[in-house]
Steps between C-alpha positions, in 0.01 A plus 500: 500500500400148401146432369228462759303223323505285813334755719240566228404132486464479877791258548616510862876531499544302821359201307727569207785484752356177641489336159852617414621380838342160432675487164828600665485200735375275221799594284744486790400149603470375138855616432619339823321167449528441123853364534367211709304388193748590230792326668335162428561566131846649549673200662617190315289187519586270792384150566410468864407169656309559821392247755183610679552414865201697632392336823129498419411606144669245282156369407445815297761404240503186287870426557764595749777549251435778253736637233420854382668755276540858617604797286524550127756780474870533448642609837649228720417647840488278809208513745724698735577757230134531413421558866762773519357667192144496630589625852745769388215744445448534872866582565443839347131527591549532874770767465304784334179492705614763751671730248190472281271603782718796600528621139125470444425699816753765404437541127165327447404149407425554132854495365639263765234243412511574129873467465499187712265330251678655200849371595359157588341491154821597322693233693234248405540587136874447538468146635522314165808701397663461844453122512644456153794726584585397858299188585369433847705758684391778263142393574572506877641854464192612306268348763684676782466833313130427441459443873673831573260678261193321631577561868373857478158404364302420811627791714445754217149358428420535871602864493278561196211322671533725806451803277216363283282265701255638762471298825145389435605334173838380611436124526316470168727712284813337652345162423449598137869596484638197683309232305750588234739275691279189468393569145859582399610157623211333315555712189873429490443126516217496242642750250850355522360157429317624193809681373717196552253281316406723206760777452774465240732699736501214755600582858647845410147597399386475863749773607428715199129492569509581871783748465309678222186508721701662777627775270152561367367529857772753583395727210132491609604560863689817411190641327220380727632517859646770718634525854211682654148609404583870488772426239264305268386679186213261434330501842161659546456777756245283687738206542792725586289666773382162632851364521632817660237479772549126555876496505608836645470388860782248495691537168724806494726658243860560602477271801798496737777244455413140594458479878707187539501508880117499517457240228755258647347533851141462374323184617251509206793522256670193647170316506458574130856390425448175688180403324635603161791255556256231603265560207781501240648185658173312441431661166839420352480148632156434360519689171858413412494137609135404446575372143777282641267357767229427241753331275720311745247397766166484320661412160288733282620522141659821372192641327263440790767626741507832313121543515483403870789725595314798342168420661584638845624829351177546301287428804709737708447785250121471520497461877739788547281745314188397689653501849670836436170661396327348804774635728470851360123489552532374861750775584310785328167397659655474846434129530867434580796713598790523259731326748259210554443470127878461441532246782203292389611487135857422599383212722289361215801522266733312737314273747251358252765406236718360781225258605406416140847403391547279799163334423618453140817325612295256709248438220759259363459411134142621449576738213161676507513575876865610490454734204181644659675574830806653333285710268289630791819573692658709227163665424453618862850643496339767282379660825856612554437793271233677706691379809875518447578676175307822573620527859808704412266761348291492819796565727665782305391630160798739504753217542310215340783446251759454777278268704416291192873488410594376846221243542484365142879516459578296809211259433632444144800322651262209560493462119867398523469295819181292455596327165828397660329374815243305300785340304678400819189361672361311201795317338280200415177694433296284737176587667651483852776738401250749361303483822804641678505793251132567556531482882778762480269719296228449759733603785626811318148603410377454859785681673512803266118539496495497882755786504287696252175434688648631822697805383363609159311822434299629207521865609734771378794526741598823672839506327331535161403860596765766411387714792558216742849444359572874516398530864695185584808645332462826689468323832809293422692820407400676825601195705 
């Protein structure tokens, strides 16, 4: 038996899980994003003469013809090759979502999640060796393998959440976990920049640092976290009893196999899938391409671009924690039904940003107004956590891993599609071209939110209940 110091100090193990879950996503996204920063120091210097042909904002630069130098490294990779390297992660990422969810539901989320992070960390540590040995295609191979390893993380984490987070605390604790995404992106950019500037290791130091952090997290995870409360050696009897009472109604051990027929004919499931696709479409467009918009259209310099690109994520973190706490309070006090809470938050996270980004595109070259609108838009997308992200746990705690795998896995395809679409629609990086991109985001947000508002539910579905599935199977057999 392991020591019981945690229970003696009054530490609630569901919050230990929440912190470790936060660090899991922080590490996962830091390992995913750090290449975007390090690659600028890996490629050879190239002189690029660019002619700004922006249709309205040329007054923000002193000259139309600007020569700049990109890259300080030794690898002669074209822009196309760099794009392949950066996108190759998603080739593997979308593949393992469903297997990861099924494995976590069958054997528990602890080792599925833990090994997903661990193998991603090992592959991250191998990046410097792989690049020196095999160049760009070795790096592509490692990134695909990293995607395969990382694809299990969200489904497994959802399974763990279903066994550790009581319904009345669901929005807040899930928010604490998921802000690891935003802070992981910010942390990767900031820490990578510091390493590149001050470390004697150069760009390999970025991968050594984040890979090492992933391995350290894995060791702590093995010691501190367990699949279920009744398996945890540190948990107090009081907390174990509380979680048992709060979760026993809808979270069952040895649940029947995944009821595919009921899931795939469930209107709330399809509503969740639709809005997840819409949300990720807008998120990937804004978060991935916002630095490009600030640079190419508004002509911010590199340093200010980095700060401004991080500002929306920081605001989103604060807002997400506040709105998630408010949502839990409204539900627990009976001020709002769970279904309405999910619909209201989802509408805030889609319709408000849709309007704000359109307003930003028509604010022209007023930098302050544009940045304010875009920051508010990304900030309000934080409502997606108490609206969209927790909805798979609402519908079916027993099969939350499978539902997360299906919805997040399919929606992740937008991470491959949207950068390509932005590239096609904005060949000259003009304001009018970007307005087309933003109007597409508006349309996708509006349509998918409408589907969710009509068909979504925040209640546990009948097919989550083993008894319901058993009776259904018996009726089918007799028929």
